PDB file of C-alpha atoms and ligand atoms in Angstrom:
ATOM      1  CA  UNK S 169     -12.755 -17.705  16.923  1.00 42.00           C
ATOM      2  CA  UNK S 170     -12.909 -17.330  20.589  1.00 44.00           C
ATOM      3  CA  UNK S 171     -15.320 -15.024  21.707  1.00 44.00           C
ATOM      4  CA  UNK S 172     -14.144 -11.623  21.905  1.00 48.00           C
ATOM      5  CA  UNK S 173     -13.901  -9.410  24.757  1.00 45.00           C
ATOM      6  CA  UNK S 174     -15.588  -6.394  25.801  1.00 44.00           C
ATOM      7  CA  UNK S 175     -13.402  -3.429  25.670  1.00 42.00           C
ATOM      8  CA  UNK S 176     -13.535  -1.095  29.016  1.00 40.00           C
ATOM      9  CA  UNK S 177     -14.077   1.938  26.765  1.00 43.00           C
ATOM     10  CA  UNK S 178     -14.343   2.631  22.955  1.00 46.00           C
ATOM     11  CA  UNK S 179     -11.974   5.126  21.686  1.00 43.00           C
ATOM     12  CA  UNK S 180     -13.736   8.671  20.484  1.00 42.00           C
ATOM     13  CA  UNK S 181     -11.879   7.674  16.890  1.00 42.00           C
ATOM     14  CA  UNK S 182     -15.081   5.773  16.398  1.00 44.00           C
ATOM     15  CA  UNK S 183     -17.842   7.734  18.156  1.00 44.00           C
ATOM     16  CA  UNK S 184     -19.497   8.564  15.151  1.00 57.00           C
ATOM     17  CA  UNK S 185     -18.934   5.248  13.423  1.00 63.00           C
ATOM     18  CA  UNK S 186     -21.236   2.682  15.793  1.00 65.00           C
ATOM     19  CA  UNK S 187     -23.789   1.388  13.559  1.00 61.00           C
ATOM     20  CA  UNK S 188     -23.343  -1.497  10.849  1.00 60.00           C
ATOM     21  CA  UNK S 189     -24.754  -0.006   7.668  1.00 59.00           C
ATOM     22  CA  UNK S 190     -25.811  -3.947   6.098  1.00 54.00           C
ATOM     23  CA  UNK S 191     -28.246  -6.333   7.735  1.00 52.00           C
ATOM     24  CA  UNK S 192     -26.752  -9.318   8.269  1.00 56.00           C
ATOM     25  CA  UNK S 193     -29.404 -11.645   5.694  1.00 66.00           C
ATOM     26  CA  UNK S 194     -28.436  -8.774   2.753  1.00 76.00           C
ATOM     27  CA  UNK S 195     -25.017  -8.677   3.569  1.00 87.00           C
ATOM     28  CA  UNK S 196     -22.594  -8.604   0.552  1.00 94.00           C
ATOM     29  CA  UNK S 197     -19.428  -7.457   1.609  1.00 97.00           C
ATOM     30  CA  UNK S 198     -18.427  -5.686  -1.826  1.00 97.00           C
ATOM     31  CA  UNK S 199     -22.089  -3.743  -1.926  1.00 97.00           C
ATOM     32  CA  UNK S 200     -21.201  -0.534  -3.184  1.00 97.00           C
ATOM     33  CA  UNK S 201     -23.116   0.850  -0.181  1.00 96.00           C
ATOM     34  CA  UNK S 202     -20.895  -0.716   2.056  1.00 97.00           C
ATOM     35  CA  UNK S 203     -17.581   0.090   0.116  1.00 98.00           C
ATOM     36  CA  UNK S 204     -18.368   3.921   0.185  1.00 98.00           C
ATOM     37  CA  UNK S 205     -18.567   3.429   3.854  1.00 98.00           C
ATOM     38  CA  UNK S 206     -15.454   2.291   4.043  1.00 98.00           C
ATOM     39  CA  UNK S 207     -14.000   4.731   1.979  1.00 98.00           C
ATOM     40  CA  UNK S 208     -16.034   7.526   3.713  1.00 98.00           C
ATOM     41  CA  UNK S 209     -14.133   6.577   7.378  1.00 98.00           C
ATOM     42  CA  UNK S 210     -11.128   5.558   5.821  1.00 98.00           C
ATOM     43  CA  UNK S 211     -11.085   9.152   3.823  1.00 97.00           C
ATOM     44  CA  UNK S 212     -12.309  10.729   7.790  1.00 98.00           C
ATOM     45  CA  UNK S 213      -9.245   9.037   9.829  1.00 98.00           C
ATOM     46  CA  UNK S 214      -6.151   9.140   7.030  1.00 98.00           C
ATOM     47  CA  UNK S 215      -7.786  12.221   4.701  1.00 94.00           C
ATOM     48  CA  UNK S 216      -4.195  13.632   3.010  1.00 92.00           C
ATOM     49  CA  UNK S 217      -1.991   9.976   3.252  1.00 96.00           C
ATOM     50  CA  UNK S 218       0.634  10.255   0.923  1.00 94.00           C
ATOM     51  CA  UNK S 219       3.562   8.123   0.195  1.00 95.00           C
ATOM     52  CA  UNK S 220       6.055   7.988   3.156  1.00 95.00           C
ATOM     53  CA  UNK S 221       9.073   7.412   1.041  1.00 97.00           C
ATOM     54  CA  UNK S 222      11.169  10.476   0.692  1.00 97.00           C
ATOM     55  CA  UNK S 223      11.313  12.118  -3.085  1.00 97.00           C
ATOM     56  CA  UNK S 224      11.680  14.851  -4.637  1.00 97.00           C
ATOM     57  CA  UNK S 225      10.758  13.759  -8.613  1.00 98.00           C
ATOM     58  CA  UNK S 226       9.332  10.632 -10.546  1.00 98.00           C
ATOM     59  CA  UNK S 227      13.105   9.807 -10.527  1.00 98.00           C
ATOM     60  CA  UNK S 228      13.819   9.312  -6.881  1.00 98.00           C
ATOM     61  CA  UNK S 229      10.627   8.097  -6.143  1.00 98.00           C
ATOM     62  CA  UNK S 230      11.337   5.158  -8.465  1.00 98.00           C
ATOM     63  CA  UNK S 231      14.254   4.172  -7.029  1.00 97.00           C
ATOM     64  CA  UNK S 232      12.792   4.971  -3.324  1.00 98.00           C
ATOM     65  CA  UNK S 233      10.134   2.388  -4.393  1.00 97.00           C
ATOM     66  CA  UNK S 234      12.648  -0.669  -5.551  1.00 97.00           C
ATOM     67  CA  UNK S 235      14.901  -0.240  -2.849  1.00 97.00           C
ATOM     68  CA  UNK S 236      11.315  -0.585  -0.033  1.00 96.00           C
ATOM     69  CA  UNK S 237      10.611  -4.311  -1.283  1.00 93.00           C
ATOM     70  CA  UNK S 238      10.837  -6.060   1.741  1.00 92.00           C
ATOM     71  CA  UNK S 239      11.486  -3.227   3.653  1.00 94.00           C
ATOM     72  CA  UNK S 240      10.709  -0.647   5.619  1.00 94.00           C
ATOM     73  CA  UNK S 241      10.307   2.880   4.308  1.00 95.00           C
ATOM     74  CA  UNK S 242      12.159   4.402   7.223  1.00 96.00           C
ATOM     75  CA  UNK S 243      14.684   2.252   6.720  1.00 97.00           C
ATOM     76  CA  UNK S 244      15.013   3.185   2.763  1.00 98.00           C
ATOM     77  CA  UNK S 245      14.353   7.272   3.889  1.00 98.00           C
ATOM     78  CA  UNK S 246      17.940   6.682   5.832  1.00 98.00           C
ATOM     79  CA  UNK S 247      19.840   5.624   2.662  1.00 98.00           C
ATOM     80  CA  UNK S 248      18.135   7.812  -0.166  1.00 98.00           C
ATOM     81  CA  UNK S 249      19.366  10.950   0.938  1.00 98.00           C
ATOM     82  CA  UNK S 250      23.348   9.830   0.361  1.00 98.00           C
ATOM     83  CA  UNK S 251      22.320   8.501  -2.583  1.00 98.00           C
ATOM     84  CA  UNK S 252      20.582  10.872  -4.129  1.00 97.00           C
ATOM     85  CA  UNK S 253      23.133  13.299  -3.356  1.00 97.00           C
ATOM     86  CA  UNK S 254      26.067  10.723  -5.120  1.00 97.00           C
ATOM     87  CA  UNK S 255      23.476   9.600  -8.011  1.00 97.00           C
ATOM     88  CA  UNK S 256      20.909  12.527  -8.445  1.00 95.00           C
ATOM     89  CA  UNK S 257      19.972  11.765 -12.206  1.00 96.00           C
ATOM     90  CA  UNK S 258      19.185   8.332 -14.125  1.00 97.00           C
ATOM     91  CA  UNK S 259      22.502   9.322 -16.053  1.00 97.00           C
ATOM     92  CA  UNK S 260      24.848   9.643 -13.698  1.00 97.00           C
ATOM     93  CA  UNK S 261      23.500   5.986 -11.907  1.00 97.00           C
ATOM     94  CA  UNK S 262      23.366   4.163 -15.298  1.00 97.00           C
ATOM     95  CA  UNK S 263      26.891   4.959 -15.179  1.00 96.00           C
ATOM     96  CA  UNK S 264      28.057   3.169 -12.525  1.00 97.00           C
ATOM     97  CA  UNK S 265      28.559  -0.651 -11.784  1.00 97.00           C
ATOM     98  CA  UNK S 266      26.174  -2.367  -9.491  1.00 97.00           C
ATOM     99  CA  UNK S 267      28.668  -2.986  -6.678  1.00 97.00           C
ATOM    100  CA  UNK S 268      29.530   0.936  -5.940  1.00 96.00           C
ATOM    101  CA  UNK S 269      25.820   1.254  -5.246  1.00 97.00           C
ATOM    102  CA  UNK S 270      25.631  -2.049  -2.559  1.00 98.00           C
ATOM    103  CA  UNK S 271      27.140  -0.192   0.399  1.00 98.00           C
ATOM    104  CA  UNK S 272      25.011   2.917   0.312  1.00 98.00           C
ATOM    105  CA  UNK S 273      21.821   0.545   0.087  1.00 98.00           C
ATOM    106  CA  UNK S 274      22.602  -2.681   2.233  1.00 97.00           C
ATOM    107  CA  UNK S 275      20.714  -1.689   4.998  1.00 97.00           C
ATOM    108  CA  UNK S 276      17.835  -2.322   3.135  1.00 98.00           C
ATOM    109  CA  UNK S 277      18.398  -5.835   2.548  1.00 97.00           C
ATOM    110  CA  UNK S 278      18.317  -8.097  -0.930  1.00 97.00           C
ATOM    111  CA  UNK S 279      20.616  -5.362  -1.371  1.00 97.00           C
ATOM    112  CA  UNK S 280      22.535  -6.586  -4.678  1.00 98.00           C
ATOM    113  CA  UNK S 281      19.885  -7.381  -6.557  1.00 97.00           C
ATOM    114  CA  UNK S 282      18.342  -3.535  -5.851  1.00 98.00           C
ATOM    115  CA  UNK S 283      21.630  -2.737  -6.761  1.00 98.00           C
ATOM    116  CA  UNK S 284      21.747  -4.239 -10.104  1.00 98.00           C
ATOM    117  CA  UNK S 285      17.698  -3.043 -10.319  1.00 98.00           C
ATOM    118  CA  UNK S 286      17.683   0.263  -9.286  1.00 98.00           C
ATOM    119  CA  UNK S 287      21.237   0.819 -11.985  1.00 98.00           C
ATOM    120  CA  UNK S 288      19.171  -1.088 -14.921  1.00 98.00           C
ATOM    121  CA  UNK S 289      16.383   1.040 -14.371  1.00 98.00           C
ATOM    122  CA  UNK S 290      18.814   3.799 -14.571  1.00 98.00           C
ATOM    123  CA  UNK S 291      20.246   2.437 -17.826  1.00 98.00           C
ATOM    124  CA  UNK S 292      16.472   1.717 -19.161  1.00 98.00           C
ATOM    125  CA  UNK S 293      15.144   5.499 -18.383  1.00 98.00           C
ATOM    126  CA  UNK S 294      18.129   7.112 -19.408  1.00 98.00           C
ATOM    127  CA  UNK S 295      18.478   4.796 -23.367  1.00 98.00           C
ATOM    128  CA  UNK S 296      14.814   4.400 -23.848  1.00 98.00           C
ATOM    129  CA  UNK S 297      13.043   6.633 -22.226  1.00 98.00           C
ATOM    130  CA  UNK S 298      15.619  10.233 -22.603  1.00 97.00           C
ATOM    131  CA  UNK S 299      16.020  10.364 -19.470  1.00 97.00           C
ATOM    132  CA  UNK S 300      12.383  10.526 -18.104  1.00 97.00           C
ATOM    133  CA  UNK S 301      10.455   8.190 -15.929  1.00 98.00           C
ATOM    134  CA  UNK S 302       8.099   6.722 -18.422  1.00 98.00           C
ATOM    135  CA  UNK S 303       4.137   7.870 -17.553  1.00 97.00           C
ATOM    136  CA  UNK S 304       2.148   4.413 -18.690  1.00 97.00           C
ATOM    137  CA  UNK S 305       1.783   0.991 -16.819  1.00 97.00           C
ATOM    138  CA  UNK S 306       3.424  -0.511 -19.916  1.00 97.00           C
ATOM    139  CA  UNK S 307       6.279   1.258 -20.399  1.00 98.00           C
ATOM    140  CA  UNK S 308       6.957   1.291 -16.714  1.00 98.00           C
ATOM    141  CA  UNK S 309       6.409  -2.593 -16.140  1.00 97.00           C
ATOM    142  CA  UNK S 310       9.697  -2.685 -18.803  1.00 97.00           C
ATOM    143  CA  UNK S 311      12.096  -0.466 -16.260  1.00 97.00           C
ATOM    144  CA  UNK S 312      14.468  -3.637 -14.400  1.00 95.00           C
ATOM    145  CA  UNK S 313      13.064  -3.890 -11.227  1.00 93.00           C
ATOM    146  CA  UNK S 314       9.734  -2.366 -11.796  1.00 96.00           C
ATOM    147  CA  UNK S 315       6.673  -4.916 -11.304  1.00 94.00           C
ATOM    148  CA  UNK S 316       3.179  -3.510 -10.772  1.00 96.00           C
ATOM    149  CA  UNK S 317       3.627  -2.213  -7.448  1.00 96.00           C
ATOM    150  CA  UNK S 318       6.209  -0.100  -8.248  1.00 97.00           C
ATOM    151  CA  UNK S 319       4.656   1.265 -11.436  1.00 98.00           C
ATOM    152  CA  UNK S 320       1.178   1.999  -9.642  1.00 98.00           C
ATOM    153  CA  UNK S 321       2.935   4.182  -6.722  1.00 97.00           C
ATOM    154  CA  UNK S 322       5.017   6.146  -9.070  1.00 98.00           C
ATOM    155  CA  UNK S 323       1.867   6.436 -11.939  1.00 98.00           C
ATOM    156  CA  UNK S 324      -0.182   7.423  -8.661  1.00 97.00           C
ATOM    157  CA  UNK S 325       2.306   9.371  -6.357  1.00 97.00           C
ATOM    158  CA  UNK S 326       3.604  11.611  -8.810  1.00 98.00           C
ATOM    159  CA  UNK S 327       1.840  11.692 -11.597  1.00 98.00           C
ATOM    160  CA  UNK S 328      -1.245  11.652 -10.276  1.00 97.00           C
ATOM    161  CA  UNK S 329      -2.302   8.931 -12.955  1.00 98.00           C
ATOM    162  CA  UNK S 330      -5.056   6.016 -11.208  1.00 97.00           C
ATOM    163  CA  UNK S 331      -3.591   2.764 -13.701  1.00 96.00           C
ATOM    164  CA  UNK S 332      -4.380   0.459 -10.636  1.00 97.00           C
ATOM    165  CA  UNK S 333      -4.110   0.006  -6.966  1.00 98.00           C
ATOM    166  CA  UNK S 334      -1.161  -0.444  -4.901  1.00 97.00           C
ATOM    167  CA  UNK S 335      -1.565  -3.539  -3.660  1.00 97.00           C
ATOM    168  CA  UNK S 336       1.666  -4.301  -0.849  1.00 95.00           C
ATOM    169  CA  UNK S 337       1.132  -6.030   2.424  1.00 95.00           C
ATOM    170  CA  UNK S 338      -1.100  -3.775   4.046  1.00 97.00           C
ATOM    171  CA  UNK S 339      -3.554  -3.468   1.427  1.00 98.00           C
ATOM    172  CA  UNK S 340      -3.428  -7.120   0.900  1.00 98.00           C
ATOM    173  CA  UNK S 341      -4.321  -8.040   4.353  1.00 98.00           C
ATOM    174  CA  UNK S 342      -6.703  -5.598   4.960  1.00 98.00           C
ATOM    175  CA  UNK S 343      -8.379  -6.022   1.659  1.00 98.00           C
ATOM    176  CA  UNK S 344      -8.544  -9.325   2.829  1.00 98.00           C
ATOM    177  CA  UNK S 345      -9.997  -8.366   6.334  1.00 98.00           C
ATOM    178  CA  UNK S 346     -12.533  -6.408   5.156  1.00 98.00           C
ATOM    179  CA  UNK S 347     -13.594  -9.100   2.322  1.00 98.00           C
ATOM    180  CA  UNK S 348     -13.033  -7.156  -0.400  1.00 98.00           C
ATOM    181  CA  UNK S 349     -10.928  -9.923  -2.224  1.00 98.00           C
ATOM    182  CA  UNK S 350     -10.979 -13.679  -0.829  1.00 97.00           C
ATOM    183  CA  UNK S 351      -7.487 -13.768  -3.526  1.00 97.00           C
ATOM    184  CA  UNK S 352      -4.610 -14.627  -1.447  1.00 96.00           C
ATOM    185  CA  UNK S 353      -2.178 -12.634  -4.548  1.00 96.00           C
ATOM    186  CA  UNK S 354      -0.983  -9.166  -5.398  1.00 96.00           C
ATOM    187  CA  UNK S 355      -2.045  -9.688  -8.985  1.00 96.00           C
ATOM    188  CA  UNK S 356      -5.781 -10.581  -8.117  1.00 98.00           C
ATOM    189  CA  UNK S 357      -6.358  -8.721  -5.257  1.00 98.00           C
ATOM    190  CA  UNK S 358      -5.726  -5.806  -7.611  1.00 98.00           C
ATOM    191  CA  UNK S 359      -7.968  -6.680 -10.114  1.00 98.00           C
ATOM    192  CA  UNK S 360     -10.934  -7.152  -7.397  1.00 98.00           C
ATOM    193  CA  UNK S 361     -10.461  -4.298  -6.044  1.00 98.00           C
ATOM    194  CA  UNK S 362     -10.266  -2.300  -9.120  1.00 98.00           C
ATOM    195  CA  UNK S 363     -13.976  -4.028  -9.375  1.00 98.00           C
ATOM    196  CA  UNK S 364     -14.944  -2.506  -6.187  1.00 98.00           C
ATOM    197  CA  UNK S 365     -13.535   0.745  -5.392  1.00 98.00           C
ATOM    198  CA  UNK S 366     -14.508   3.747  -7.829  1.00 98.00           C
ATOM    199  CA  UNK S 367     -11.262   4.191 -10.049  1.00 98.00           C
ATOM    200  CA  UNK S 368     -11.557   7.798  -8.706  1.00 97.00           C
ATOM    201  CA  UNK S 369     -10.276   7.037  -5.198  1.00 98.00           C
ATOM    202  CA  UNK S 370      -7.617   4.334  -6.154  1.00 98.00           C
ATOM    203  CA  UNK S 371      -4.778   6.165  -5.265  1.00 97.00           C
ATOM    204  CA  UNK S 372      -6.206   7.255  -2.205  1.00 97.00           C
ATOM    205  CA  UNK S 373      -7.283   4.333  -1.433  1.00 98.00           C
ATOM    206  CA  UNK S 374      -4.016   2.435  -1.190  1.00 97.00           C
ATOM    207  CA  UNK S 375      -2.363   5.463   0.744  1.00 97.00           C
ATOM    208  CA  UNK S 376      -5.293   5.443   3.081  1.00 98.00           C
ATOM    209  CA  UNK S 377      -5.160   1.538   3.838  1.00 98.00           C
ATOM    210  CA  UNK S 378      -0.871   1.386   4.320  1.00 97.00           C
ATOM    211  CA  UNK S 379      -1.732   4.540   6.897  1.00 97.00           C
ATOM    212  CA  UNK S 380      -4.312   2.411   8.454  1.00 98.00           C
ATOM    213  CA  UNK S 381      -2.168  -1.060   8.440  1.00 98.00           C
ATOM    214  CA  UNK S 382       0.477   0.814  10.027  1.00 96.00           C
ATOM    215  CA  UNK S 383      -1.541   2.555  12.729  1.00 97.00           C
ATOM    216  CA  UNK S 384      -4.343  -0.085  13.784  1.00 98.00           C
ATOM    217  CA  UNK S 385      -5.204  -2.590  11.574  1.00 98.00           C
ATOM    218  CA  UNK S 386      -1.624  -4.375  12.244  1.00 98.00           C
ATOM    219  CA  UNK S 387      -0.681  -7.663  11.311  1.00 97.00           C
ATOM    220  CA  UNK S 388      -0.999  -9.350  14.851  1.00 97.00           C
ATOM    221  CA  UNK S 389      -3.556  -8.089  17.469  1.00 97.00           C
ATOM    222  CA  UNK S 390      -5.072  -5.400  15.141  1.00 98.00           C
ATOM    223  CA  UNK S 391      -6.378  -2.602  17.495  1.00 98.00           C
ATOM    224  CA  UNK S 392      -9.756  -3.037  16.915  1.00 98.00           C
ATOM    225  CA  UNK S 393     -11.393  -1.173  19.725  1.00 98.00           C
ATOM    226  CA  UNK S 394      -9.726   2.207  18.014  1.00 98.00           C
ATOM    227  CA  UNK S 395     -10.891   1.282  14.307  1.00 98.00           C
ATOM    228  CA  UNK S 396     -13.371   3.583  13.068  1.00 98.00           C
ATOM    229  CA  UNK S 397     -14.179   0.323  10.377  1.00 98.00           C
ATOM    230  CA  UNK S 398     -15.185  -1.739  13.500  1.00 98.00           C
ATOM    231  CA  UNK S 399     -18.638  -1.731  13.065  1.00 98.00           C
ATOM    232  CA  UNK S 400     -18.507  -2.841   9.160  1.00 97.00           C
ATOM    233  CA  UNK S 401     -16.010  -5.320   9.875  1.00 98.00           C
ATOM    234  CA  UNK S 402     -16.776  -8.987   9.922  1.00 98.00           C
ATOM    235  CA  UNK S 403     -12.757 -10.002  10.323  1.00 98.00           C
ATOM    236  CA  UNK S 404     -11.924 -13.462  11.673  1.00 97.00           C
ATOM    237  CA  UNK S 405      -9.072 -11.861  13.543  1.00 97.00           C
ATOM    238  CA  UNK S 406     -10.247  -9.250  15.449  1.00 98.00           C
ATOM    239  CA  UNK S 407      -9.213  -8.300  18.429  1.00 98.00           C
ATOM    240  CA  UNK S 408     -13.012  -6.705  19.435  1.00 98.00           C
ATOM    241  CA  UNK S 409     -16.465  -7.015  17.996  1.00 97.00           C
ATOM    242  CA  UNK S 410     -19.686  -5.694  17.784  1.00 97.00           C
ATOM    243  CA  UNK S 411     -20.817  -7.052  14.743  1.00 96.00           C
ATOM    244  CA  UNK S 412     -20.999 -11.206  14.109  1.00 96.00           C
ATOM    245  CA  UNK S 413     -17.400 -12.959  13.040  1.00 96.00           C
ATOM    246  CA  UNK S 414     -16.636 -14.220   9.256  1.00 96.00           C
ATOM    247  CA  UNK S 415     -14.411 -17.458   9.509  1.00 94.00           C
ATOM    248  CA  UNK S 416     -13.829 -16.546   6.065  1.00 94.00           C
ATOM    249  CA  UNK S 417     -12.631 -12.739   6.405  1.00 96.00           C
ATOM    250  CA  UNK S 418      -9.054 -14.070   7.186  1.00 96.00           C
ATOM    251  CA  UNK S 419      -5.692 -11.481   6.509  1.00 96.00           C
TER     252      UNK S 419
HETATM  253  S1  SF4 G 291     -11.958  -3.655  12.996  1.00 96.09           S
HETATM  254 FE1  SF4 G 291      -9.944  -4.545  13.392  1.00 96.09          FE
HETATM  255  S2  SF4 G 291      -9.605  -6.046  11.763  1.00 96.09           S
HETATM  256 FE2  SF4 G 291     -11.292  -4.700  11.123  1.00 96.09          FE
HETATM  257  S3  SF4 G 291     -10.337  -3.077   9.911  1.00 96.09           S
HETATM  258 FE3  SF4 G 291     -10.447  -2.345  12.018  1.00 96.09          FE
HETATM  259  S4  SF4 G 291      -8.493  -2.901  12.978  1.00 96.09           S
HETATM  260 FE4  SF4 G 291      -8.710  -4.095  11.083  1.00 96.09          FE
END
């Protein structure tokens, strides 16, 4: 890591956020001390993230969610709205073949597998479920097209209903970052940080952390300087630093 450079002026976003909360010889990075730090200034900077993808019911958000792998969800917000209008119940898109759905959704790429996905999960909530997304982890993780992700934004979106943590790129990264998790997967970076963070704030949590990914903590050149986490953050990336480097707190 080359050394970092001195910023010309530290954004007021972390005026009240200066002073490492762990000596260095104590330091454990998952100390619950130091997580409800974390959560505190996460909770101060992105306090009300929500989902970005545009729903209106369990439903749509469950299809908003399958078509967003691999994709942006401004990109899926411009092709829900025509499809929702064409499709807006499970029954009327478990009636329809796979290929009538590809050109509303092939902006979003991968598009005819979400296609046959996003119509099987129609099919599965309309025959096995009457017509109702299905409110449990299990039940969910049996919807085509449905993996964990998927199931833990609509169980914690809309229903309100903390099974796990979203773990997608952002939170993977950062989790990473922040040395939360040294897993390099979505399956056990989930389970560490459903060690870690009080099951009360995991919904929050992943909204919080997407929010943050987007806005500073970005894949290349995160914007350090601006982070209210700067001071608690040992990353080996980081673009500015106050506190000592962790070869090992890699994205
Ligand atoms: S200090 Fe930098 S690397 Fe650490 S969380 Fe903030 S933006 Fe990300």
């Amino acid at each position: 890591m080359p050394a970092a450079k001195k910023p010309a002026k530290r954004s007021s976003a972390s005026a009240d956020t200066t002073k490492p909360i762990t000596p260095p010889k104590t330091y454990k990075p998952t100390d619950p001390k130091r997580v409800q730090e974390i959560l505190k200034r996460l909770n101060a900077r992105y306090g009300g993230a929500t989902c970005a993808l545009t729903h209106r019911n369990a439903w749509e958000l469950l299809d908003a969610t399958i078509l967003s792998a691999q994709c942006t969800d401004v990109r899926v917000n411009m092709v829900t709205p025509e499809l929702f209008a064409l499709y807006p119940t499970p029954e009327s898109l478990a009636q329809q073949q796979p290929e009538a759905i590809e050109p509303i959704i092939k902006s979003t790429g991968f598009f005819r597998n979400k296609a046959k996905s996003i119509v099987g999960a129609a099919k599965a909530v309309t025959e096995q479920f009457g017509g109702k997304v299905p409110q449990t982890m299990a039940e969910l993780l049996t919807v085509p097209g449905a993996a964990r992700k998927t199931a833990n934004v609509v169980l914690g979106t809309w229903f309100g209903i903390a099974e796990g943590v979203v773990v997608d790129t952002h939170v993977h990264r950062i989790s990473r970052r922040l040395e939360l998790t040294h897993a390099n997967d979505a399956k056990s970076i989930e389970q560490d940080l459903m060690q870690v963070i009080p099951k009360s704030r995991w919904i929050d949590f992943s909204h919080q952390v997407i929010h943050h990914g987007r806005q500073l903590c970005v894949a290349r050149k995160p914007k350090c300087v601006e982070c209210p986490l700067e001071t608690i953050c040992h990353a080996a990336d980081k673009t500015y630093s106050s506190v000592p480097i962790h070869k090992t707190a890699t994205p």
